[in-house]
Amino acid sequence: MVKVVAGNWKMHHGPAAAERFFSRFSPSVEVGAVRMVFFAPDLSVAAAARAVRVPAEFGVQNIHWEAAGALTGETSAEMAREAGATLALIGHSERRHIFGENDAEVNSKVRAAVRAGLVPVVCVGELLEERRAGRLETVLRRQVGAFARSLAGVPESMVAYEPVWAIGTGETATPEDAAEAHGIVRSALGDLAGVPVLYGGSVKPGNAAALMSAPDVDGVLVGGASLDPDVFARIAEAGAGVRPGGPS
Ligand code: 13P
């Protein structure tokens, strides 16, 4: 399985900036050596998909679980798909901790993504106080347990392990920390053996290869370092150079 290198632009890069990004984004990777995904703001997905010049897939950063309705400001999975998205990020820590999304809502969104034919990319991860209290495994098993059954029989899905204390802080999990957490996620996924598990949290060009070489780390989900086309190209190149079992 090739590594997944996904960028989460968060609330950055409107349509014009997305076009500028792709006018410069040209990683030195062979076609098929890495799977590139961009989670763009809703309003930029179509412009990004038009402007891209390398093989890449696009996703939205959040969806509502209803297909349509009187839900001002929300976007449904079906609408995201119509705009050119083929994946949807669900349950990102910023959604959980800033907007108060809970496990049941995350599961409803996973089901909505599946209904619309979007690949759900579900985020899990512990707070620093949970890690310090020795609750890493309990938290990850609870978060994964809330949606795992909704992925059974689904053609494609992914999970992203993003320790909340490592997001946007410059603090990164060590490859050993990542391997431990990914092992827990994989075990909590049970029969869902083929689901790639990505690592996110202060991934940079300098640590990307080591993280992607860790056991059970199938790729990365990159925030800040995905905003600059040259920096993100170096992470894509790192992903293309990593073969299962270690760096090539
Ligand atoms: P940073 O790479 O900026 O830490 O963000 C990680 C993240 O939240 C990706 O979804």
PDB file of C-alpha atoms and ligand atoms in Angstrom:
ATOM      1  CA  MET A   1       0.000   0.000   0.000  1.00  0.00           C
ATOM      2  CA  VAL A   2       1.488   3.399  -0.926  1.00  0.00           C
ATOM      3  CA  LYS A   3       1.595   6.049   1.778  1.00  0.00           C
ATOM      4  CA  VAL A   4      -1.199   8.601   1.991  1.00  0.00           C
ATOM      5  CA  VAL A   5       0.007  12.189   2.232  1.00  0.00           C
ATOM      6  CA  ALA A   6      -2.978  14.374   3.057  1.00  0.00           C
ATOM      7  CA  GLY A   7      -3.085  18.112   3.663  1.00  0.00           C
ATOM      8  CA  ASN A   8      -5.728  19.700   5.850  1.00  0.00           C
ATOM      9  CA  TRP A   9      -5.819  23.357   4.895  1.00  0.00           C
ATOM     10  CA  LYS A  10      -8.265  24.155   7.727  1.00  0.00           C
ATOM     11  CA  MET A  11      -9.684  27.689   7.241  1.00  0.00           C
ATOM     12  CA  HIS A  12      -6.938  28.780   4.842  1.00  0.00           C
ATOM     13  CA  HIS A  13      -6.686  29.105   1.057  1.00  0.00           C
ATOM     14  CA  GLY A  14      -9.833  30.474  -0.568  1.00  0.00           C
ATOM     15  CA  PRO A  15     -10.385  29.710  -4.268  1.00  0.00           C
ATOM     16  CA  ALA A  16      -7.768  32.185  -5.552  1.00  0.00           C
ATOM     17  CA  ALA A  17      -5.130  31.009  -3.077  1.00  0.00           C
ATOM     18  CA  ALA A  18      -5.926  27.389  -3.943  1.00  0.00           C
ATOM     19  CA  GLU A  19      -5.232  28.172  -7.601  1.00  0.00           C
ATOM     20  CA  ARG A  20      -1.951  29.878  -6.687  1.00  0.00           C
ATOM     21  CA  PHE A  21      -0.976  26.859  -4.572  1.00  0.00           C
ATOM     22  CA  PHE A  22      -1.403  24.460  -7.472  1.00  0.00           C
ATOM     23  CA  SER A  23       0.378  26.742  -9.932  1.00  0.00           C
ATOM     24  CA  ARG A  24       3.497  26.071  -7.765  1.00  0.00           C
ATOM     25  CA  PHE A  25       2.886  22.588  -6.368  1.00  0.00           C
ATOM     26  CA  SER A  26       5.037  20.133  -8.245  1.00  0.00           C
ATOM     27  CA  PRO A  27       6.582  17.418  -6.081  1.00  0.00           C
ATOM     28  CA  SER A  28       9.245  15.148  -7.595  1.00  0.00           C
ATOM     29  CA  VAL A  29       7.315  11.927  -7.220  1.00  0.00           C
ATOM     30  CA  GLU A  30       6.464   9.271  -9.728  1.00  0.00           C
ATOM     31  CA  VAL A  31       2.795   8.847 -10.515  1.00  0.00           C
ATOM     32  CA  GLY A  32       1.376   6.282  -8.117  1.00  0.00           C
ATOM     33  CA  ALA A  33       4.293   6.441  -5.634  1.00  0.00           C
ATOM     34  CA  VAL A  34       2.207   8.293  -3.054  1.00  0.00           C
ATOM     35  CA  ARG A  35      -1.497   9.014  -2.639  1.00  0.00           C
ATOM     36  CA  MET A  36      -2.070  12.749  -2.323  1.00  0.00           C
ATOM     37  CA  VAL A  37      -5.203  14.188  -0.768  1.00  0.00           C
ATOM     38  CA  PHE A  38      -6.208  17.785  -0.016  1.00  0.00           C
ATOM     39  CA  PHE A  39      -8.888  18.722   2.485  1.00  0.00           C
ATOM     40  CA  ALA A  40      -9.761  22.199   1.279  1.00  0.00           C
ATOM     41  CA  PRO A  41     -12.372  24.642   2.591  1.00  0.00           C
ATOM     42  CA  ASP A  42     -15.767  23.852   1.016  1.00  0.00           C
ATOM     43  CA  LEU A  43     -15.636  26.961  -1.159  1.00  0.00           C
ATOM     44  CA  SER A  44     -12.219  26.046  -2.571  1.00  0.00           C
ATOM     45  CA  VAL A  45     -12.747  22.377  -3.454  1.00  0.00           C
ATOM     46  CA  ALA A  46     -13.964  22.994  -7.004  1.00  0.00           C
ATOM     47  CA  ALA A  47     -11.260  25.588  -7.780  1.00  0.00           C
ATOM     48  CA  ALA A  48      -8.568  23.330  -6.334  1.00  0.00           C
ATOM     49  CA  ALA A  49      -9.765  20.306  -8.299  1.00  0.00           C
ATOM     50  CA  ARG A  50      -9.672  22.400 -11.484  1.00  0.00           C
ATOM     51  CA  ALA A  51      -6.227  23.869 -10.817  1.00  0.00           C
ATOM     52  CA  VAL A  52      -4.331  20.744  -9.713  1.00  0.00           C
ATOM     53  CA  ARG A  53      -1.678  19.463 -12.132  1.00  0.00           C
ATOM     54  CA  VAL A  54      -0.645  16.257 -10.347  1.00  0.00           C
ATOM     55  CA  PRO A  55      -2.723  13.190  -9.444  1.00  0.00           C
ATOM     56  CA  ALA A  56      -4.581  14.119  -6.255  1.00  0.00           C
ATOM     57  CA  GLU A  57      -7.924  13.674  -4.544  1.00  0.00           C
ATOM     58  CA  PHE A  58      -9.982  16.270  -2.730  1.00  0.00           C
ATOM     59  CA  GLY A  59     -12.042  16.224   0.389  1.00  0.00           C
ATOM     60  CA  VAL A  60     -14.036  18.511   2.638  1.00  0.00           C
ATOM     61  CA  GLN A  61     -13.198  19.074   6.305  1.00  0.00           C
ATOM     62  CA  ASN A  62     -16.663  18.506   7.762  1.00  0.00           C
ATOM     63  CA  ILE A  63     -20.167  17.482   6.676  1.00  0.00           C
ATOM     64  CA  HIS A  64     -23.613  17.430   8.237  1.00  0.00           C
ATOM     65  CA  TRP A  65     -25.324  14.072   8.639  1.00  0.00           C
ATOM     66  CA  GLU A  66     -28.564  15.145   6.954  1.00  0.00           C
ATOM     67  CA  ALA A  67     -28.742  15.127   3.141  1.00  0.00           C
ATOM     68  CA  ALA A  68     -30.644  18.456   3.065  1.00  0.00           C
ATOM     69  CA  GLY A  69     -32.740  20.575   5.397  1.00  0.00           C
ATOM     70  CA  ALA A  70     -33.260  23.825   7.257  1.00  0.00           C
ATOM     71  CA  LEU A  71     -29.732  23.779   8.672  1.00  0.00           C
ATOM     72  CA  THR A  72     -28.271  27.191   7.998  1.00  0.00           C
ATOM     73  CA  GLY A  73     -24.565  27.159   7.277  1.00  0.00           C
ATOM     74  CA  GLU A  74     -24.188  23.402   6.937  1.00  0.00           C
ATOM     75  CA  THR A  75     -23.029  21.313   3.961  1.00  0.00           C
ATOM     76  CA  SER A  76     -24.240  17.796   3.266  1.00  0.00           C
ATOM     77  CA  ALA A  77     -22.109  14.908   2.073  1.00  0.00           C
ATOM     78  CA  GLU A  78     -24.092  14.841  -1.168  1.00  0.00           C
ATOM     79  CA  MET A  79     -23.336  18.523  -1.821  1.00  0.00           C
ATOM     80  CA  ALA A  80     -19.651  18.018  -1.067  1.00  0.00           C
ATOM     81  CA  ARG A  81     -19.584  15.193  -3.553  1.00  0.00           C
ATOM     82  CA  GLU A  82     -21.296  17.315  -6.199  1.00  0.00           C
ATOM     83  CA  ALA A  83     -18.640  20.011  -5.671  1.00  0.00           C
ATOM     84  CA  GLY A  84     -15.861  17.526  -6.474  1.00  0.00           C
ATOM     85  CA  ALA A  85     -14.974  16.042  -3.093  1.00  0.00           C
ATOM     86  CA  THR A  86     -14.434  12.301  -2.887  1.00  0.00           C
ATOM     87  CA  LEU A  87     -13.429  12.197   0.789  1.00  0.00           C
ATOM     88  CA  ALA A  88     -14.620  13.849   3.992  1.00  0.00           C
ATOM     89  CA  LEU A  89     -12.686  14.519   7.167  1.00  0.00           C
ATOM     90  CA  ILE A  90     -14.882  13.682  10.140  1.00  0.00           C
ATOM     91  CA  GLY A  91     -14.396  14.361  13.847  1.00  0.00           C
ATOM     92  CA  HIS A  92     -11.233  16.448  13.553  1.00  0.00           C
ATOM     93  CA  SER A  93     -10.089  17.528  17.005  1.00  0.00           C
ATOM     94  CA  GLU A  94     -10.967  21.141  16.203  1.00  0.00           C
ATOM     95  CA  ARG A  95     -14.524  20.020  15.434  1.00  0.00           C
ATOM     96  CA  ARG A  96     -14.649  17.977  18.621  1.00  0.00           C
ATOM     97  CA  HIS A  97     -13.044  20.514  20.957  1.00  0.00           C
ATOM     98  CA  ILE A  98     -13.979  23.916  19.490  1.00  0.00           C
ATOM     99  CA  PHE A  99     -17.412  23.022  18.100  1.00  0.00           C
ATOM    100  CA  GLY A 100     -18.326  20.381  20.671  1.00  0.00           C
ATOM    101  CA  GLU A 101     -18.840  17.445  18.319  1.00  0.00           C
ATOM    102  CA  ASN A 102     -19.382  14.192  20.206  1.00  0.00           C
ATOM    103  CA  ASP A 103     -18.829  10.535  19.322  1.00  0.00           C
ATOM    104  CA  ALA A 104     -22.472   9.977  18.339  1.00  0.00           C
ATOM    105  CA  GLU A 105     -22.386  12.918  15.917  1.00  0.00           C
ATOM    106  CA  VAL A 106     -19.104  11.678  14.474  1.00  0.00           C
ATOM    107  CA  ASN A 107     -20.735   8.312  13.827  1.00  0.00           C
ATOM    108  CA  SER A 108     -23.759   9.972  12.154  1.00  0.00           C
ATOM    109  CA  LYS A 109     -21.400  11.860   9.885  1.00  0.00           C
ATOM    110  CA  VAL A 110     -19.498   8.690   9.018  1.00  0.00           C
ATOM    111  CA  ARG A 111     -22.790   7.093   7.978  1.00  0.00           C
ATOM    112  CA  ALA A 112     -23.709  10.159   5.932  1.00  0.00           C
ATOM    113  CA  ALA A 113     -20.368  10.088   4.114  1.00  0.00           C
ATOM    114  CA  VAL A 114     -20.824   6.409   3.296  1.00  0.00           C
ATOM    115  CA  ARG A 115     -24.396   7.034   2.086  1.00  0.00           C
ATOM    116  CA  ALA A 116     -23.133   9.707  -0.317  1.00  0.00           C
ATOM    117  CA  GLY A 117     -20.201   7.636  -1.565  1.00  0.00           C
ATOM    118  CA  LEU A 118     -17.530   9.773   0.124  1.00  0.00           C
ATOM    119  CA  VAL A 119     -14.524   8.111   1.761  1.00  0.00           C
ATOM    120  CA  PRO A 120     -14.759   8.923   5.482  1.00  0.00           C
ATOM    121  CA  VAL A 121     -11.444   9.912   7.085  1.00  0.00           C
ATOM    122  CA  VAL A 122     -12.241   9.805  10.772  1.00  0.00           C
ATOM    123  CA  CYS A 123      -9.993  11.577  13.279  1.00  0.00           C
ATOM    124  CA  VAL A 124      -9.268  10.375  16.797  1.00  0.00           C
ATOM    125  CA  GLY A 125      -6.767  11.478  19.419  1.00  0.00           C
ATOM    126  CA  GLU A 126      -6.258  12.124  23.090  1.00  0.00           C
ATOM    127  CA  LEU A 127      -5.877  15.371  25.027  1.00  0.00           C
ATOM    128  CA  LEU A 128      -2.638  15.957  26.931  1.00  0.00           C
ATOM    129  CA  GLU A 129      -4.393  15.464  30.272  1.00  0.00           C
ATOM    130  CA  GLU A 130      -5.839  12.171  29.069  1.00  0.00           C
ATOM    131  CA  ARG A 131      -2.386  10.966  28.007  1.00  0.00           C
ATOM    132  CA  ARG A 132      -0.865  12.092  31.308  1.00  0.00           C
ATOM    133  CA  ALA A 133      -3.602  10.266  33.206  1.00  0.00           C
ATOM    134  CA  GLY A 134      -2.709   7.040  31.381  1.00  0.00           C
ATOM    135  CA  ARG A 135      -5.987   7.052  29.446  1.00  0.00           C
ATOM    136  CA  LEU A 136      -4.612   6.888  25.885  1.00  0.00           C
ATOM    137  CA  GLU A 137      -5.942   3.413  25.175  1.00  0.00           C
ATOM    138  CA  THR A 138      -9.332   4.021  26.832  1.00  0.00           C
ATOM    139  CA  VAL A 139      -9.894   7.237  24.865  1.00  0.00           C
ATOM    140  CA  LEU A 140      -8.846   5.778  21.512  1.00  0.00           C
ATOM    141  CA  ARG A 141     -10.936   2.627  22.014  1.00  0.00           C
ATOM    142  CA  ARG A 142     -13.985   4.736  22.930  1.00  0.00           C
ATOM    143  CA  GLN A 143     -13.551   7.067  19.923  1.00  0.00           C
ATOM    144  CA  VAL A 144     -12.941   4.245  17.428  1.00  0.00           C
ATOM    145  CA  GLY A 145     -15.669   2.091  18.982  1.00  0.00           C
ATOM    146  CA  ALA A 146     -18.217   4.820  18.293  1.00  0.00           C
ATOM    147  CA  PHE A 147     -17.905   4.495  14.508  1.00  0.00           C
ATOM    148  CA  ALA A 148     -16.097   1.230  13.705  1.00  0.00           C
ATOM    149  CA  ARG A 149     -19.275  -0.711  13.019  1.00  0.00           C
ATOM    150  CA  SER A 150     -20.361   1.920  10.494  1.00  0.00           C
ATOM    151  CA  LEU A 151     -17.270   1.109   8.429  1.00  0.00           C
ATOM    152  CA  ALA A 152     -18.025  -2.605   8.094  1.00  0.00           C
ATOM    153  CA  GLY A 153     -18.489  -3.505   4.448  1.00  0.00           C
ATOM    154  CA  VAL A 154     -17.656   0.034   3.300  1.00  0.00           C
ATOM    155  CA  PRO A 155     -15.456  -0.007   0.190  1.00  0.00           C
ATOM    156  CA  GLU A 156     -12.988   2.533   1.521  1.00  0.00           C
ATOM    157  CA  SER A 157     -12.303   4.494   4.684  1.00  0.00           C
ATOM    158  CA  MET A 158      -9.383   5.852   6.703  1.00  0.00           C
ATOM    159  CA  VAL A 159      -8.668   6.807  10.289  1.00  0.00           C
ATOM    160  CA  ALA A 160      -6.315   9.600  11.370  1.00  0.00           C
ATOM    161  CA  TYR A 161      -4.652   9.482  14.778  1.00  0.00           C
ATOM    162  CA  GLU A 162      -3.996  13.068  15.798  1.00  0.00           C
ATOM    163  CA  PRO A 163      -2.897  13.566  19.404  1.00  0.00           C
ATOM    164  CA  VAL A 164      -4.508  16.881  20.346  1.00  0.00           C
ATOM    165  CA  TRP A 165      -1.356  18.067  22.160  1.00  0.00           C
ATOM    166  CA  ALA A 166       0.645  17.735  18.923  1.00  0.00           C
ATOM    167  CA  ILE A 167      -1.701  19.738  16.673  1.00  0.00           C
ATOM    168  CA  GLY A 168      -0.320  23.132  15.711  1.00  0.00           C
ATOM    169  CA  THR A 169       2.066  23.113  18.656  1.00  0.00           C
ATOM    170  CA  GLY A 170       5.336  22.014  17.074  1.00  0.00           C
ATOM    171  CA  GLU A 171       5.281  19.066  19.501  1.00  0.00           C
ATOM    172  CA  THR A 172       5.298  15.823  17.556  1.00  0.00           C
ATOM    173  CA  ALA A 173       4.682  12.319  18.745  1.00  0.00           C
ATOM    174  CA  THR A 174       7.845  10.267  18.364  1.00  0.00           C
ATOM    175  CA  PRO A 175       7.630   7.449  15.823  1.00  0.00           C
ATOM    176  CA  GLU A 176       7.427   5.098  18.847  1.00  0.00           C
ATOM    177  CA  ASP A 177       4.479   7.059  20.338  1.00  0.00           C
ATOM    178  CA  ALA A 178       2.773   7.006  16.956  1.00  0.00           C
ATOM    179  CA  ALA A 179       3.358   3.274  16.525  1.00  0.00           C
ATOM    180  CA  GLU A 180       1.900   2.568  19.969  1.00  0.00           C
ATOM    181  CA  ALA A 181      -1.226   4.638  19.341  1.00  0.00           C
ATOM    182  CA  HIS A 182      -1.668   3.263  15.829  1.00  0.00           C
ATOM    183  CA  GLY A 183      -1.431  -0.254  17.227  1.00  0.00           C
ATOM    184  CA  ILE A 184      -4.275   0.561  19.611  1.00  0.00           C
ATOM    185  CA  VAL A 185      -6.359   2.090  16.799  1.00  0.00           C
ATOM    186  CA  ARG A 186      -5.726  -0.925  14.587  1.00  0.00           C
ATOM    187  CA  SER A 187      -6.706  -3.302  17.368  1.00  0.00           C
ATOM    188  CA  ALA A 188      -9.864  -1.266  18.086  1.00  0.00           C
ATOM    189  CA  LEU A 189     -10.739  -1.481  14.381  1.00  0.00           C
ATOM    190  CA  GLY A 190     -10.785  -5.265  14.727  1.00  0.00           C
ATOM    191  CA  ASP A 191     -11.709  -6.892  11.433  1.00  0.00           C
ATOM    192  CA  LEU A 192     -11.264  -3.680   9.455  1.00  0.00           C
ATOM    193  CA  ALA A 193      -7.699  -4.641   8.632  1.00  0.00           C
ATOM    194  CA  GLY A 194      -7.344  -2.756   5.352  1.00  0.00           C
ATOM    195  CA  VAL A 195      -8.223   0.689   6.730  1.00  0.00           C
ATOM    196  CA  PRO A 196      -5.178   2.992   6.469  1.00  0.00           C
ATOM    197  CA  VAL A 197      -4.318   4.800   9.708  1.00  0.00           C
ATOM    198  CA  LEU A 198      -2.681   8.200   9.218  1.00  0.00           C
ATOM    199  CA  TYR A 199      -0.683  10.205  11.764  1.00  0.00           C
ATOM    200  CA  GLY A 200      -1.292  13.946  12.218  1.00  0.00           C
ATOM    201  CA  GLY A 201       0.209  16.548  14.532  1.00  0.00           C
ATOM    202  CA  SER A 202       3.093  18.883  13.586  1.00  0.00           C
ATOM    203  CA  VAL A 203       4.248  16.763  10.656  1.00  0.00           C
ATOM    204  CA  LYS A 204       7.047  18.601   8.820  1.00  0.00           C
ATOM    205  CA  PRO A 205       9.480  17.688   6.027  1.00  0.00           C
ATOM    206  CA  GLY A 206      12.101  16.831   8.679  1.00  0.00           C
ATOM    207  CA  ASN A 207      10.023  14.257  10.575  1.00  0.00           C
ATOM    208  CA  ALA A 208       7.680  12.923   7.880  1.00  0.00           C
ATOM    209  CA  ALA A 209       9.835  10.024   6.678  1.00  0.00           C
ATOM    210  CA  ALA A 210      10.565   8.770  10.204  1.00  0.00           C
ATOM    211  CA  LEU A 211       6.887   8.911  11.159  1.00  0.00           C
ATOM    212  CA  MET A 212       5.793   7.142   7.979  1.00  0.00           C
ATOM    213  CA  SER A 213       8.402   4.431   8.598  1.00  0.00           C
ATOM    214  CA  ALA A 214       6.901   3.583  11.994  1.00  0.00           C
ATOM    215  CA  PRO A 215       4.885   0.358  12.221  1.00  0.00           C
ATOM    216  CA  ASP A 216       1.182   0.770  11.420  1.00  0.00           C
ATOM    217  CA  VAL A 217       1.627   4.363  10.153  1.00  0.00           C
ATOM    218  CA  ASP A 218       0.101   4.353   6.680  1.00  0.00           C
ATOM    219  CA  GLY A 219       0.489   8.047   5.946  1.00  0.00           C
ATOM    220  CA  VAL A 220       0.223  11.544   7.359  1.00  0.00           C
ATOM    221  CA  LEU A 221      -2.410  14.242   7.776  1.00  0.00           C
ATOM    222  CA  VAL A 222      -0.639  17.582   7.659  1.00  0.00           C
ATOM    223  CA  GLY A 223      -2.001  20.931   8.812  1.00  0.00           C
ATOM    224  CA  GLY A 224       0.308  23.977   8.826  1.00  0.00           C
ATOM    225  CA  ALA A 225       3.007  22.404   6.647  1.00  0.00           C
ATOM    226  CA  SER A 226       0.483  21.664   3.891  1.00  0.00           C
ATOM    227  CA  LEU A 227      -0.178  25.354   3.205  1.00  0.00           C
ATOM    228  CA  ASP A 228       3.091  26.059   1.410  1.00  0.00           C
ATOM    229  CA  PRO A 229       3.406  24.193  -1.916  1.00  0.00           C
ATOM    230  CA  ASP A 230       7.180  23.752  -1.639  1.00  0.00           C
ATOM    231  CA  VAL A 231       7.076  22.500   1.951  1.00  0.00           C
ATOM    232  CA  PHE A 232       4.195  20.122   1.274  1.00  0.00           C
ATOM    233  CA  ALA A 233       5.960  18.852  -1.864  1.00  0.00           C
ATOM    234  CA  ARG A 234       8.869  17.761   0.354  1.00  0.00           C
ATOM    235  CA  ILE A 235       6.480  15.806   2.585  1.00  0.00           C
ATOM    236  CA  ALA A 236       4.935  14.148  -0.485  1.00  0.00           C
ATOM    237  CA  GLU A 237       8.448  13.237  -1.643  1.00  0.00           C
ATOM    238  CA  ALA A 238       9.190  11.765   1.808  1.00  0.00           C
ATOM    239  CA  GLY A 239       6.023   9.658   1.525  1.00  0.00           C
ATOM    240  CA  ALA A 240       7.006   8.438  -1.928  1.00  0.00           C
ATOM    241  CA  GLY A 241      10.430   7.385  -0.611  1.00  0.00           C
ATOM    242  CA  VAL A 242       9.093   5.308   2.258  1.00  0.00           C
ATOM    243  CA  ARG A 243       8.361   1.698   1.532  1.00  0.00           C
ATOM    244  CA  PRO A 244       6.431  -0.571   3.887  1.00  0.00           C
ATOM    245  CA  GLY A 245       8.824  -1.757   6.571  1.00  0.00           C
ATOM    246  CA  GLY A 246      11.150   1.232   6.465  1.00  0.00           C
ATOM    247  CA  PRO A 247      12.804   3.923   4.325  1.00  0.00           C
ATOM    248  CA  SER A 248      14.029   2.783   0.922  1.00  0.00           C
TER     249      SER A 248
HETATM  250  P1  13P B   1      -0.567  20.652  12.253  1.00  0.00           P
HETATM  251  O1  13P B   1       0.175  19.838  11.208  1.00  0.00           O
HETATM  252  O2  13P B   1      -0.605  22.108  11.942  1.00  0.00           O
HETATM  253  O3  13P B   1      -0.092  20.337  13.622  1.00  0.00           O
HETATM  254  O4  13P B   1      -2.103  20.174  12.176  1.00  0.00           O
HETATM  255  C1  13P B   1      -2.406  18.835  12.208  1.00  0.00           C
HETATM  256  C2  13P B   1      -3.833  18.656  11.880  1.00  0.00           C
HETATM  257  O5  13P B   1      -4.709  19.040  12.633  1.00  0.00           O
HETATM  258  C3  13P B   1      -4.162  18.013  10.592  1.00  0.00           C
HETATM  259  O6  13P B   1      -5.507  17.686  10.521  1.00  0.00           O
END
